Amino acid sequence: MSEGFEPQTFRVTRADLVRYAGASGDFNPIHWSERFATGVGLPGVIAHGMFTMALVGRAVTAWAGAPDAVAEFSVRFARPVPVPDTDEGTEVVVSAVSKGETDEGHTKLALTATCRGEKVLSLAQAVVRKR
């Protein structure tokens, strides 16, 4: 794994939220109803937190070269990812910085995920096995 990690951008649309809801069983109306989401104080329909985490996981596995190279992965949800009702939706940009190695020689990554220039996760990190 190289020290330079090319940022990865993921487009998120309302159609993605519908597909994720079906796959996960999470049909909370904050993920599909503008009226409900704004009624509870959100900026609009928001992406599922676990869907956002999965996008970051995809970036980590791409950098690692294989899913089984990811030894540890954790995040905390800091801000919602608003998804407008447009064909373009929104974008989540994921980047990583190497934070050294573990005692076993695995690479520690500090991860950042942003939407509209704001961090949507905090304390996001991963440990990737050397291959």
Coordinates of C-alpha atoms in Angstrom, one line a residue:
M1 CA 0.0 0.0 0.0
S2 CA 1.5 3.3 -1.0
E3 CA 1.7 6.4 1.2
G4 CA -0.3 8.5 -1.3
F5 CA -4.0 7.8 -1.3
E6 CA -6.0 9.2 -4.1
P7 CA -9.3 10.7 -2.8
Q8 CA -12.3 8.8 -4.0
T9 CA -15.6 10.5 -4.8
F10 CA -19.0 8.7 -4.5
R11 CA -22.2 10.1 -6.0
V12 CA -25.3 9.5 -3.8
T13 CA -28.8 9.9 -5.2
R14 CA -32.2 9.3 -3.8
A15 CA -32.4 6.1 -5.9
D16 CA -29.3 4.9 -4.0
L17 CA -31.2 5.5 -0.7
V18 CA -34.2 3.5 -1.9
R19 CA -32.0 0.6 -2.9
Y20 CA -30.1 0.7 0.4
A21 CA -33.4 0.9 2.4
G22 CA -34.6 -2.2 0.6
A23 CA -31.3 -4.1 1.2
S24 CA -31.0 -3.0 4.8
G25 CA -34.6 -3.0 5.9
D26 CA -34.2 0.6 7.2
F27 CA -37.2 2.5 5.9
N28 CA -37.0 5.4 8.3
P29 CA -38.8 8.3 6.5
I30 CA -35.8 10.6 7.1
H31 CA -34.2 8.7 4.3
W32 CA -37.0 9.2 1.7
S33 CA -39.6 11.9 2.9
E34 CA -38.6 15.5 2.6
R35 CA -41.6 16.6 4.6
F36 CA -40.8 14.2 7.4
A37 CA -37.1 14.9 7.4
T38 CA -37.5 18.7 7.6
G39 CA -40.3 18.2 10.1
V40 CA -37.8 16.7 12.6
G41 CA -35.2 19.4 12.0
L42 CA -33.0 17.9 9.3
P43 CA -31.9 19.8 6.3
G44 CA -33.9 17.4 4.1
V45 CA -33.7 13.7 3.2
I46 CA -30.4 12.3 4.5
A47 CA -28.3 9.2 3.6
H48 CA -28.3 6.3 6.0
G49 CA -25.3 6.5 8.3
M50 CA -24.4 2.9 7.5
F51 CA -24.6 3.6 3.8
T52 CA -22.1 6.4 4.2
M53 CA -19.9 4.2 6.3
A54 CA -20.1 1.5 3.5
L55 CA -18.9 4.1 1.0
V56 CA -15.8 4.8 3.1
G57 CA -15.3 1.1 3.5
R58 CA -15.3 0.7 -0.3
A59 CA -12.6 3.4 -0.5
V60 CA -10.5 1.6 2.1
T61 CA -10.7 -1.8 0.4
A62 CA -9.8 -0.1 -2.9
W63 CA -6.7 1.4 -1.3
A64 CA -5.9 -1.9 0.4
G65 CA -6.2 -3.9 -2.7
A66 CA -8.7 -6.5 -1.3
P67 CA -11.5 -6.6 1.3
D68 CA -9.7 -9.1 3.4
A69 CA -6.7 -6.7 3.8
V70 CA -8.8 -4.5 6.1
A71 CA -8.1 -5.6 9.7
E72 CA -10.0 -2.8 11.5
F73 CA -12.4 -0.1 10.5
S74 CA -14.4 2.3 12.6
V75 CA -16.2 5.6 12.4
R76 CA -18.4 8.0 14.3
F77 CA -21.2 9.8 12.6
A78 CA -20.7 13.6 12.9
R79 CA -23.1 15.2 10.4
P80 CA -25.8 14.0 8.1
V81 CA -25.3 13.6 4.4
P82 CA -28.2 15.6 2.8
V83 CA -29.3 14.1 -0.6
P84 CA -31.3 16.5 -2.8
D85 CA -34.1 15.3 -5.0
T86 CA -32.1 15.8 -8.2
D87 CA -30.5 13.5 -10.8
E88 CA -27.1 14.5 -9.5
G89 CA -27.8 14.0 -5.8
T90 CA -24.7 14.8 -3.8
E91 CA -21.1 13.6 -3.5
V92 CA -19.2 12.1 -0.6
V93 CA -15.4 12.5 -0.9
V94 CA -13.2 10.1 1.0
S95 CA -9.5 10.6 1.7
A96 CA -6.9 9.0 3.9
V97 CA -3.6 9.8 5.5
S98 CA -1.2 7.2 6.8
K99 CA -0.6 7.4 10.5
G100 CA 2.3 5.0 10.7
E101 CA 2.3 1.3 11.4
T102 CA 1.0 -1.1 14.1
D103 CA 3.5 -3.4 16.0
E104 CA 2.6 -6.0 13.4
G105 CA 3.6 -3.7 10.5
H106 CA 0.1 -3.0 9.3
T107 CA -0.7 0.5 8.0
K108 CA -2.9 2.8 10.2
L109 CA -5.1 5.2 8.3
A110 CA -6.9 8.3 9.4
L111 CA -9.9 8.7 7.2
T112 CA -11.9 11.7 6.2
A113 CA -15.3 11.8 4.5
T114 CA -16.8 15.1 3.4
C115 CA -20.1 16.2 1.8
R116 CA -20.4 19.8 0.5
G117 CA -17.0 20.6 2.1
E118 CA -18.1 19.5 5.6
K119 CA -16.8 16.4 7.5
V120 CA -19.6 13.9 8.0
L121 CA -17.6 11.4 10.0
S122 CA -15.3 11.8 13.0
L123 CA -12.7 9.5 14.5
A124 CA -12.8 7.5 11.2
Q125 CA -9.9 5.1 11.0
A126 CA -8.7 1.8 9.6
V127 CA -5.9 -0.7 9.9
V128 CA -4.8 -2.4 6.7
R129 CA -2.7 -5.5 6.5
K130 CA 0.4 -5.5 4.4
R131 CA 0.1 -7.8 1.4

